[in-house]
Every structure is written in structure tokens, then in C-alpha cells.
Amino acid sequence: MSDRVRIIEMGPRDGLQNEKSAISVEARIAFVQALVAAGLTTVEVGAFVSPKAIPQMASSDAVLRGVSHVKGAEFHVLVPNEKGYDAARAAGAKVVSVFAAASEGFSRANINCSVAESIERFKPVLARAKADGVKVRGYISCVLGCPFDGEIKPKAVADLAKTLWDLGCYEISLGDTIGVGTPGKAKAMLRAVSANIPVASLAMHFHDTYGQALANLYVGMEEGVRVIDSAAGGLGGCPYAPGATGNVATEDVVYMLEGMGIRTGIDMERLLAATNEISRLLGRPPVSRVATALNAKKKRASL
Ligand code: HMG
Ligand code: MG
């Protein structure tokens, strides 16, 4: 497992979309810049969704424009439909992500349509993106369990992944939205999906609600997956997924990978600084175990 792993930083999007405190556009831009400076060269910076549904992601156009001068980084944004695609393109988006769900219950709660209807909404987005030279990433939520429909069969995830892949998504990110998965289930799901599409085009997007994310990521790496979505400080959650807490923390993932001899190119000190600053603005300490340990170590050293 000594080859490269690509980390897609979720902090400014998944991380902030469920927060009660309003974070200014300037602070969101500064957060993205701090993450890039720490070596996180792919960052999801916002979402072009209804501001009534997710007010925290309003002004994602200003955030995307505000980081457009940053060199050597790729910025992603969520788009649920053509309206979102139009707005994202107008703000200069070069990579967009569509998001579907493995369960009808979550699809309805999150984007107000059935899974089949969501695919119909994505088709024109993918067709236009192809013509515009824009890359499209595809998310599938609730791959290891749904807050409304319960158990999810690996085949349901594999079939939907194939549909998104055939439509032209370059990568499929598999979301354990409510963090209920355990390693055996994660392995079965990843095997089913990778029977349909190349494992090199899969990403793991695991929330850490039940503390299983690192174990599930490790199993996924054994299955050959090399792309991991994570959020600085363990921020994150979806307002339409009751009980969901943060993404696996980027610090925790980086610590595990570096400890395994896998180079991430990420500067932990700078990442910790980015996490501490956004945590200060949110008014609470990070949930990341590694960030907590490193902050405590610094405090001891300064005594
Ligand atoms: P809808 O109500 O079915 O849509 O919502 P509609 O077409 O009937 O439009 C309703 C209103 O929304 C209209 O405005 C539209 O203009 C507006 P009004 O006339 O009422 O003033 N609208 C939009 N505004 C801005 N941007 C748009 C847009 N589209 C319509 N793109 C819709 C459907 C998808 C828009 C809505 O349900 C929505 O925005 N949902 C947001 C869901 C979301 O962002 N969830 C969190 C991200 S997903 C996630 O976190 C999971 C993930 O991390 C992976 C994982 O963990 O599993 C990715
Ligand atoms: Mg998520």
C-alpha cells in the first residue's frame, strides 16, 4: 500500500454546510487558501444549491471567484441541476460534482426527487459539461445505510455507480453519509462497485459518526481505492441526514497514511493552523483526534 493517495478536502463545503454560525465569504476564502497552503491541492469550496435549502453555501460564487487566482489547486463545487451548473460556470467552475443517493428516502429528503428523477436532472449537466470541457464527479450518498430506509444493498450502490460512470462522471465518491458502516460492510460494498467500474475511479467519503471511518478507509485501501474525501478538523454533516456528524478528519487521515509510509505532501503544522482558525471562528474545538492531540502537545510544551 505504499503508493500515492489523493485527498479531496471537504472542509469548506461539507464541513461548513451544516454549521449554525455564519462564516463570512472572506473567512471561507481564507480557509480555502490556508488548506491549499498546507498542501491540499484539491478542495471542494462550495455548492450551487438552493440558498433556502442550505443557507451556509450561499455566495459560493464569491468564494469560487475569490480563490480563482490560487495556482496549483483544483476547486470543486456541488451542482444539483442545470441551474446550479449555470451559476457554477458563470463563477468559473472547471470541476463540478453531481450528487445522487443509494436510497429513495435520502434522495427525496436531500434533493426533493426520486433517484431516477435525479439522474434525469444530471443528464443535461453531464452533456453540457462534456461540451464545455468541465470534469464531473459523481457522489452517491448513504452507501452503507440510510437514515430513512435503513440497510442498503451493495448492488443498489453498484448499479447507481455504473449509471453515473456511464453518464460520464470521471470519479465516483461513495458516501457513508451517516457514518454507520463497519469494515466488513465497506469491503462488500466496494467489491460490488469495483466489479462495475475501475477501482482507480472510486473515492471514499466516510463520515465518522460512529468512529468507524479510519477502519473503513483502511479496508478500502486494501481493496485498492486510493482517493479519500476528508474535512479539516473533522467538520461536516448534512442537514438532511438526521444524526450525521462530521467527515473523517483530514489530520487523522494524514497521520494514518504518513504512519503507513504513504506520502501525502501535506504539511501537518499548516493544516492544524487552518483547522484551529476555522474552529476559532466556529467557537468550538476541532473533533479531530490528531488535531486535539497536537494542540494538547503544543500546550504542554509552552507551559
Ligand atoms: P426543489 O424545490 O425540488 O427545486 O429543490 P425546484 O426546481 O422546484 O426549485 C425550488 C426553488 O429552488 C426555486 O426558487 C429555484 O429557483 C431554486 P424559488 O422560486 O422558490 O425562489 N433552485 C435553486 N437555487 C439555487 N441553485 C440551484 C437551484 N435549483 C433550484 N441549483 C434542489 C431541489 C436540489 C434545488 C434543493 O433540494 C436543494 O438545493 N437541495 C440542496 C441539497 C444539499 O445541498 N445537500 C447537502 C449536500 S449533499 C451532501 O452533503 C452529501 C455528500 O457530502 C456525500 C455524502 O456525505 O453522502 C455530497
Ligand atoms: Mg458528506
Coordinates of C-alpha atoms and ligand atoms in Angstrom, one line a residue, residues 10 13-14 17 44 47-54 78-85 87 99 106 109-113 121 139-142 173-178 205 207 237-240 247, ligand 1:
M10 CA -14.2 18.8 2.0
R13 CA -18.3 22.6 1.6
D14 CA -19.4 19.6 3.6
Q17 CA -22.8 23.4 5.2
E44 CA -14.4 21.4 -2.5
A47 CA -22.3 24.3 -3.5
F48 CA -24.6 25.9 -6.1
V49 CA -27.8 24.7 -4.4
S50 CA -30.9 26.4 -3.2
P51 CA -29.9 29.0 -0.6
K52 CA -33.3 28.2 1.1
A53 CA -32.1 24.6 1.5
I54 CA -28.5 25.3 2.6
L78 CA -21.6 20.8 -6.0
V79 CA -24.4 21.3 -8.6
P80 CA -27.8 19.5 -8.2
N81 CA -29.2 20.6 -11.6
E82 CA -28.7 22.8 -14.7
K83 CA -29.5 26.0 -12.7
G84 CA -26.6 25.1 -10.4
Y85 CA -24.4 24.3 -13.4
A87 CA -24.2 29.5 -11.8
F99 CA -24.9 14.1 -6.0
F106 CA -32.5 10.3 1.3
A109 CA -35.1 14.5 1.7
N110 CA -31.9 15.9 0.3
I111 CA -32.8 17.0 -3.3
N112 CA -36.6 16.6 -3.4
C113 CA -36.8 14.0 -6.1
R121 CA -31.6 16.2 -13.9
Y139 CA -21.4 11.3 -5.4
I140 CA -23.6 8.5 -4.1
S141 CA -24.9 9.1 -0.5
C142 CA -26.0 6.5 2.0
S173 CA -17.3 9.2 -4.5
L174 CA -19.0 6.7 -2.2
G175 CA -20.6 8.5 0.8
D176 CA -21.3 6.8 4.2
T177 CA -23.4 9.9 4.9
I178 CA -24.4 8.9 8.4
H205 CA -16.3 9.7 1.5
H207 CA -18.4 10.4 7.8
G237 CA -22.6 16.8 8.2
C238 CA -25.7 17.1 6.1
P239 CA -28.8 18.9 7.4
Y240 CA -31.0 16.4 5.6
N247 CA -16.4 13.8 7.8
Ligands
HMG1 P1 -36.7 21.8 -5.5 O1 -37.5 22.6 -4.5 O2 -37.2 20.5 -5.9 O3 -36.3 22.6 -6.8 O4 -35.2 21.7 -4.9 P2 -37.2 23.5 -7.8 O5 -36.5 23.3 -9.1 O6 -38.6 23.2 -7.6 O7 -36.8 25.0 -7.2 C1 -37.2 25.5 -6.0 C2 -36.5 26.7 -5.7 O8 -35.1 26.5 -5.6 C3 -36.7 27.8 -6.8 O9 -36.6 29.1 -6.1 C4 -35.5 27.6 -7.6 O10 -35.1 28.7 -8.4 C5 -34.4 27.3 -6.6 P3 -37.9 29.9 -5.7 O11 -38.6 30.1 -6.9 O12 -38.6 29.1 -4.7 O13 -37.3 31.2 -5.1 N1 -33.3 26.5 -7.1 C6 -32.0 26.8 -7.0 N2 -31.4 27.9 -6.4 C7 -30.1 27.9 -6.4 N3 -29.3 27.0 -7.0 C8 -29.9 25.9 -7.6 C9 -31.3 25.8 -7.6 N4 -32.2 24.9 -8.1 C10 -33.4 25.3 -7.8 N5 -29.1 25.0 -8.2 C11 -32.9 21.4 -5.0 C12 -34.2 20.9 -5.5 C13 -31.9 20.3 -5.4 C14 -32.5 22.7 -5.7 C15 -32.9 21.6 -3.5 O14 -33.5 20.4 -2.9 C16 -31.5 21.8 -2.9 O15 -30.9 22.8 -3.2 N6 -31.0 20.9 -2.1 C17 -29.7 21.0 -1.5 C18 -29.3 19.7 -1.0 C19 -27.8 19.9 -0.5 O16 -27.1 20.7 -0.8 N7 -27.5 18.9 0.4 C20 -26.2 18.9 1.0 C21 -25.2 18.4 0.0 S1 -25.2 16.7 -0.3 C22 -24.2 16.0 0.9 O17 -23.9 16.7 1.8 C23 -23.8 14.6 0.8 C24 -22.4 14.4 0.3 O18 -21.5 15.1 1.2 C25 -22.0 13.0 0.2 C26 -22.3 12.2 1.5 O19 -21.9 12.6 2.6 O20 -23.0 11.2 1.3 C27 -22.2 15.0 -1.1

